[in-house]
XYZ file of C-alpha atoms in Angstrom:
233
model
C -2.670 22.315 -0.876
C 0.544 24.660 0.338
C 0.011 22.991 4.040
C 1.297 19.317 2.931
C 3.410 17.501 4.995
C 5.162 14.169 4.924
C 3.812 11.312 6.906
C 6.388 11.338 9.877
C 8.455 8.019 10.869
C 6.487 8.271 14.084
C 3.280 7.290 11.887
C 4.511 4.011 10.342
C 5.719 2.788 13.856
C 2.939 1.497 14.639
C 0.523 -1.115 14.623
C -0.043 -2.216 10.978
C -3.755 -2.033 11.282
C -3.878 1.537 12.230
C -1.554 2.465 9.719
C -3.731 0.723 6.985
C -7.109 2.518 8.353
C -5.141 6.181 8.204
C -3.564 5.563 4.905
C -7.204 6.024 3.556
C -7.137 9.440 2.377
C -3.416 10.208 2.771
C -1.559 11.376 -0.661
C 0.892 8.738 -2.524
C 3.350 11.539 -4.094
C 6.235 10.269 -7.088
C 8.522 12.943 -8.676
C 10.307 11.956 -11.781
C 11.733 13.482 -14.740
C 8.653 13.326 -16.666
C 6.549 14.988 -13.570
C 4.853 14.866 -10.889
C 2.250 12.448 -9.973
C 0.042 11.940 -7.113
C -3.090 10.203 -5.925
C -5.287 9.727 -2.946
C -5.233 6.278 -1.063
C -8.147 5.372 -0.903
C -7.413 1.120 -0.376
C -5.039 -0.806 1.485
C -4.278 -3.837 2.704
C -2.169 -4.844 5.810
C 0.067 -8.242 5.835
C 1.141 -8.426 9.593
C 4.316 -10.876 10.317
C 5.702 -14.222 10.060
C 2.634 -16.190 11.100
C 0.790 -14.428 8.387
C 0.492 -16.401 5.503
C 0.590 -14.084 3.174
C 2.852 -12.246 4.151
C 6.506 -12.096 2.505
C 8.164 -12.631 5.856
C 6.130 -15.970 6.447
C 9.637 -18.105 5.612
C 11.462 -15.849 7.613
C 14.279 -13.605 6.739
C 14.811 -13.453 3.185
C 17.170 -11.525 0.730
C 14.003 -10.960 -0.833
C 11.814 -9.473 2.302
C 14.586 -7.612 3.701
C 13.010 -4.567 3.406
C 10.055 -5.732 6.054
C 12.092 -5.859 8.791
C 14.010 -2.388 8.331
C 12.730 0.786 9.656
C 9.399 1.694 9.216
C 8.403 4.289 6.620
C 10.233 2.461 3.992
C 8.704 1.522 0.456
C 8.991 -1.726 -0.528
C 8.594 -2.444 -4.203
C 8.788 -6.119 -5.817
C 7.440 -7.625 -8.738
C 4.279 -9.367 -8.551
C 3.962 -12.906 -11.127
C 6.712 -10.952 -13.143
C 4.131 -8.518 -14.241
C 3.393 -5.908 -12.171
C 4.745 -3.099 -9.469
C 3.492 -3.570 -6.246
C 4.325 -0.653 -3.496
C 4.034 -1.189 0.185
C 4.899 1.412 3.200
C 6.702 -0.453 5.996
C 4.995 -0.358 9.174
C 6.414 -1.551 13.300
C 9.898 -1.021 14.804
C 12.417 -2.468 13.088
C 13.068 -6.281 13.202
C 9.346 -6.968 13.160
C 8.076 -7.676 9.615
C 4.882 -6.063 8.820
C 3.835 -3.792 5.940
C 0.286 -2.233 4.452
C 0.240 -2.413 0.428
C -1.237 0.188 -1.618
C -4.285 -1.015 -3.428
C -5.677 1.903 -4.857
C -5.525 5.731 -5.964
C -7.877 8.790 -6.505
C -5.827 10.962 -9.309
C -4.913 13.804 -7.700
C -2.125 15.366 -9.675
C -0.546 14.664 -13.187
C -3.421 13.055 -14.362
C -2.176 13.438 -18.263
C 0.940 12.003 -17.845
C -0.683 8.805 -15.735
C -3.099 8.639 -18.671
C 0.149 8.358 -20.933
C 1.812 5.776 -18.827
C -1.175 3.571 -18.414
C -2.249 3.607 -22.634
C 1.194 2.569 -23.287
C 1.663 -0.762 -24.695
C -1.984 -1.144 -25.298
C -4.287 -0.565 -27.846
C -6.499 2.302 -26.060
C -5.784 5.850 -26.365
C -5.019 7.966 -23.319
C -7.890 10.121 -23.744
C -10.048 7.041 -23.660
C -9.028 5.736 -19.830
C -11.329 6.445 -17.077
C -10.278 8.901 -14.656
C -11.226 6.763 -12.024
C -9.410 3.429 -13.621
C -6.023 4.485 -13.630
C -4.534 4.193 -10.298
C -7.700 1.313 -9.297
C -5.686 -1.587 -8.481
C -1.858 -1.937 -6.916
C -0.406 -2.859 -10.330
C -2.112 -0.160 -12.023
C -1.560 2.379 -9.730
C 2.391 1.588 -9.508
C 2.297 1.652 -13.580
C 0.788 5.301 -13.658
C 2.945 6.947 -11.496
C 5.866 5.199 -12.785
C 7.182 3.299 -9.799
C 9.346 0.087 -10.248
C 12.064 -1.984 -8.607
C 14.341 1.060 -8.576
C 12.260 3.260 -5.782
C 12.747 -0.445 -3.485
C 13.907 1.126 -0.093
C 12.913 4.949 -0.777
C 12.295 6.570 2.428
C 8.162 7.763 2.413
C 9.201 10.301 4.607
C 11.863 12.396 2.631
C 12.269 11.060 -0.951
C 10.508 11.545 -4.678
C 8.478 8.979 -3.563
C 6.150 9.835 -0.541
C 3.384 9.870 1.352
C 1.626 13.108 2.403
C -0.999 14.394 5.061
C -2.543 17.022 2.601
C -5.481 18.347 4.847
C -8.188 16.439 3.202
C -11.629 15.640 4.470
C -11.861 12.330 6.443
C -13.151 9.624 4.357
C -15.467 7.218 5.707
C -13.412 3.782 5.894
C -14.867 0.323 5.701
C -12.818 -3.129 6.106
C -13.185 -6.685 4.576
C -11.397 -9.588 4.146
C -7.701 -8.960 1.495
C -8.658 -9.494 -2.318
C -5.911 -11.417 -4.745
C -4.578 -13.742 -2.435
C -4.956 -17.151 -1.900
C -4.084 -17.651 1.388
C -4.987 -15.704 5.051
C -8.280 -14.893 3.200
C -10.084 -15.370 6.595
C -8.285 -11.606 7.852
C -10.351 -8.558 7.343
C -7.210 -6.496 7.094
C -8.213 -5.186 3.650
C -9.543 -1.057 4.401
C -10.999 1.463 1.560
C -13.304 4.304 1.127
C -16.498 3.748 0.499
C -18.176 5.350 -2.428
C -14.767 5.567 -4.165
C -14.922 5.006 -7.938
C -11.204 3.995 -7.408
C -11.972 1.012 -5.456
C -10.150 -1.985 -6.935
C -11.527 -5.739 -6.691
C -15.630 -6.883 -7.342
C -18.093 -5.214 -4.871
C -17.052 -6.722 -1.205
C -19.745 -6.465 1.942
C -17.233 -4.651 4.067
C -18.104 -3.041 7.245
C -17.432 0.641 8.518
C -14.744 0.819 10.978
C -14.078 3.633 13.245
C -11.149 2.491 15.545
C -8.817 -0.952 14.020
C -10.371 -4.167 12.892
C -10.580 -6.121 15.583
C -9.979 -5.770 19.403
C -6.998 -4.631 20.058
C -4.722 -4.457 16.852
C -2.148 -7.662 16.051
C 1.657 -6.660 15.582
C 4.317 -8.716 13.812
C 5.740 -8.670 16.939
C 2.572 -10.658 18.732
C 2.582 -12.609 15.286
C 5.943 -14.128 16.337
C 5.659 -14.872 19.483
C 2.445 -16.832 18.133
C 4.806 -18.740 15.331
C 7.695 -19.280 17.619
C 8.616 -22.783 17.572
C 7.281 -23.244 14.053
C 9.378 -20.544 12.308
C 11.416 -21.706 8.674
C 14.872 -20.224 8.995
């Protein structure tokens, strides 16, 4: 895998939709002290603007959500119910809020150390974890390659914490409506590979998808012209 590349700023400017769909099979990449983790993306979900609500932008700007409206090809990290990690790649020029989170990971590299991370602070031994468990899920995923609040803001493009093109085979990549929310349920903007072990979330009738979702893709800039007038500042 010598020929890996960074995901270019060029590919998160874009709309969220299709950056979701070609996640699927890209490589999340985290470099620490301990070592060097990676895993293949194989779900995401995309939360599109102001008028999605779900979203984080939904009130508008926040100090909180700031990092949805900066360039895209940002991470942005927050913590989820005060529990868990959750890492997102920011997607669309800047000033429009839009961002696909990362659901779900095939263990690609430093699969001891992610077996470390994820036994610790439970009562089950490393060697006990499924391969295929450790990364399924956007909590679990964040815990095993040792991502928090501190890699908020890290630029996917250049940084220990990236996303890479790494030549793989194109998966075959189904959508459904988002999982763990309860609100904007109706959107199919949830995308994974199918046949993945990896897959977080009970069994979901999706549907193969070879271009975006729906019709032409929805921006967060189309999302706001749809909420002016109703917009919290």
């Amino acid at each position: 895998m010598s020929d890996r590349r960074p995901l270019q700023r060029e590919f998160y400017a874009r709309p969220t939709l299709d950056v979701a769909r070609d996640l699927i099979g890209s490589v999340l990449v985290h470099e620490t002290p301990a070592g060097l983790t990676s895993g293949v993306i194989v779900e995401t979900e995309a939360y599109i603007g102001e008028s999605d609500p779900a979203c984080h932008a939904a009130p508008g700007p926040t100090k909180r959500n700031a990092p949805l409206y900066g360039p895209p090809g940002l991470a942005y990290v927050y913590l989820n119910y005060g529990i868990h990690y959750l890492v997102n790649a920011v997607t669309e020029p800047e000033g429009w809020p839009a961002a696909v989170l990362i659901r779900a990971l095939e263990p690609l590299e430093g699969e001891s150390l992610m077996r470390r991370r994820r036994a610790r602070g439970t009562r089950k031994r490393a060697a006990e974890l499924e391969t295929a468990s450790l990364c399924r899920g956007p909590g679990n995923l964040t815990r095993a390659l040792g991502i928090s609040l501190i890699q908020n803001l890290r630029d996917l493009v250049d940084s220990d914490l990236r996303i890479e093109d790494a030549g793989l085979p194109r998966r075959e990549v189904a959508t459904s409506p988002r999982i763990g929310i309860n609100v904007g349920t109706d959107k199919p903007w949830r995308f994974y590979a199918v046949g993945s072990a990896a897959v977080s979330g009970h069994a979901v009738r999706g549907r193969a998808v070879s271009g975006h979702a729906d019709g032409a893709a929805p921006t967060a800039r189309s999302a706001r012209a749809r909420s002016r007038g109703v917009r919290r500042e």
